[in-house]
GROMACS .gro file of C-alpha atoms in nm:
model
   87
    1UNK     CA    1   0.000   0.000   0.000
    2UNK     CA    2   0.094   0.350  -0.087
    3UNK     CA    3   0.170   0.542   0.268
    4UNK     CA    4   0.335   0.861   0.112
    5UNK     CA    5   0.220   1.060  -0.208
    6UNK     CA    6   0.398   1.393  -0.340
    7UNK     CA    7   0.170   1.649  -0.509
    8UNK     CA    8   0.272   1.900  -0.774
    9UNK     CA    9   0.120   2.203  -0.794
   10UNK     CA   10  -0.076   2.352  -0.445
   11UNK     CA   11  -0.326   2.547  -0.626
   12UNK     CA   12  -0.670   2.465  -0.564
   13UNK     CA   13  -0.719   2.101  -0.699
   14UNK     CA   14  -0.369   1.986  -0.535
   15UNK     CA   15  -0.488   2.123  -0.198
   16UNK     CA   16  -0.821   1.963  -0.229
   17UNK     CA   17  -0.649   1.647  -0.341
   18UNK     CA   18  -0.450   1.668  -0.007
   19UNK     CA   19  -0.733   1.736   0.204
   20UNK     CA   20  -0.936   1.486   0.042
   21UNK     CA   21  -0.685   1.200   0.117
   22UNK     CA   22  -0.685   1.287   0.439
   23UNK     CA   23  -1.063   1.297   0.495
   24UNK     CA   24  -1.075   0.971   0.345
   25UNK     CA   25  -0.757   0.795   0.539
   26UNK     CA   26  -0.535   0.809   0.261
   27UNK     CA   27  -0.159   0.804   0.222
   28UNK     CA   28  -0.005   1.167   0.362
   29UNK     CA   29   0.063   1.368   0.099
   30UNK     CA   30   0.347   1.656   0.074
   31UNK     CA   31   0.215   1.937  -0.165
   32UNK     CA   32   0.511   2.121  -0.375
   33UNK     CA   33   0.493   2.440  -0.519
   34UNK     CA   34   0.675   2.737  -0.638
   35UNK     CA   35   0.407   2.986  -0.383
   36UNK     CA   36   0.446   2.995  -0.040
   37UNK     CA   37   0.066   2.966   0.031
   38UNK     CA   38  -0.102   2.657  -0.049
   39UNK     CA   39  -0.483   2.656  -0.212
   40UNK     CA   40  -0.423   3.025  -0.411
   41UNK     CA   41  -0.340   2.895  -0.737
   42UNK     CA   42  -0.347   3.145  -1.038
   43UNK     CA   43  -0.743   3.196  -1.002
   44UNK     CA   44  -0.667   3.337  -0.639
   45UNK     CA   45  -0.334   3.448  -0.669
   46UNK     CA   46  -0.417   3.802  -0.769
   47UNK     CA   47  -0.679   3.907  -0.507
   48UNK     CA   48  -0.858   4.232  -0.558
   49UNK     CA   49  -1.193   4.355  -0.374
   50UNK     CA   50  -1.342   4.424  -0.760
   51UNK     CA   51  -1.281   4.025  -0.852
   52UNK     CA   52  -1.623   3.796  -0.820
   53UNK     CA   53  -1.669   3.473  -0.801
   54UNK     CA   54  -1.848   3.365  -1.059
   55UNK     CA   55  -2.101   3.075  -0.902
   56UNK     CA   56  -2.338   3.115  -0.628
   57UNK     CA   57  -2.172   3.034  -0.309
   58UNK     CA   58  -2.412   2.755  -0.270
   59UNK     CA   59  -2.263   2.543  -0.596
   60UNK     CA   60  -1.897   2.544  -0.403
   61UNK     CA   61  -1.837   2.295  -0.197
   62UNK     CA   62  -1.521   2.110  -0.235
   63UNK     CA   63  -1.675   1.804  -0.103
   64UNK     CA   64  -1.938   1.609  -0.277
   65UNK     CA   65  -2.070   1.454   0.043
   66UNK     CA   66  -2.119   1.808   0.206
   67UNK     CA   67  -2.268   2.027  -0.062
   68UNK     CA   68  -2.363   2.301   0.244
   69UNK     CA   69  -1.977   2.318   0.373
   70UNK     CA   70  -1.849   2.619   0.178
   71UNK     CA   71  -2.164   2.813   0.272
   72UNK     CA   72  -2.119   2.730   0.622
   73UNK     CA   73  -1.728   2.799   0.581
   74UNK     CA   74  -1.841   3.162   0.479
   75UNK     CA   75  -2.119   3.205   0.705
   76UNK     CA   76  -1.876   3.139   0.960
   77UNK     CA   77  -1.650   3.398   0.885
   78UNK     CA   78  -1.866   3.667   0.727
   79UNK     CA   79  -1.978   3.966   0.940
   80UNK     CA   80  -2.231   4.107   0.635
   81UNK     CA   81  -2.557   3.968   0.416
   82UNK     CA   82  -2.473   3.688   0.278
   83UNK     CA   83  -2.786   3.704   0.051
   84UNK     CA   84  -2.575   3.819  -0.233
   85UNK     CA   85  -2.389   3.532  -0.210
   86UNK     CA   86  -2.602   3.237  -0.146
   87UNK     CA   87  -2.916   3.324  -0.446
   0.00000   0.00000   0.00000
């Protein structure tokens, strides 16, 4: 069995790939990348308050299994309406 797994490329999709083995008891994974922070990837690497996402908030979970989790993330950590975000 596979205990260790090295990921290229800590954008988005590796990150979720590394949380998602460990969710599932997979092998541990080490995630290698030329950024320092791990999940930005070039769709989140240039943050600006003009950028939008473009999906509702509610069609973004990262897990299948939990299709409320990124709403709850947010609502979590929001302090404003999150009406805008959730239609």
């Amino acid at each position: 069995m596979i205990d260790h797994v090295v990921i290229v490329g800590a954008g988005f999709s590796g990150a979720l790939q590394a949380i998602n083995l460990v969710r599932h008891a997979g092998p541990r994974a080490t995630l290698i990348d030329r950024q320092a922070d791990a999940g930005t990837g070039l769709a989140y690497g240039a943050a600006h308050p003009a950028h939008l996402l473009n999906v509702r908030a509610s069609n973004m979970s990262a897990f299948p299994d939990d299709p409320d989790h990124f709403v709850r993330w947010l609502s979590s950590r929001s302090s404003g309406d999150l009406a805008l975000v959730t239609l």
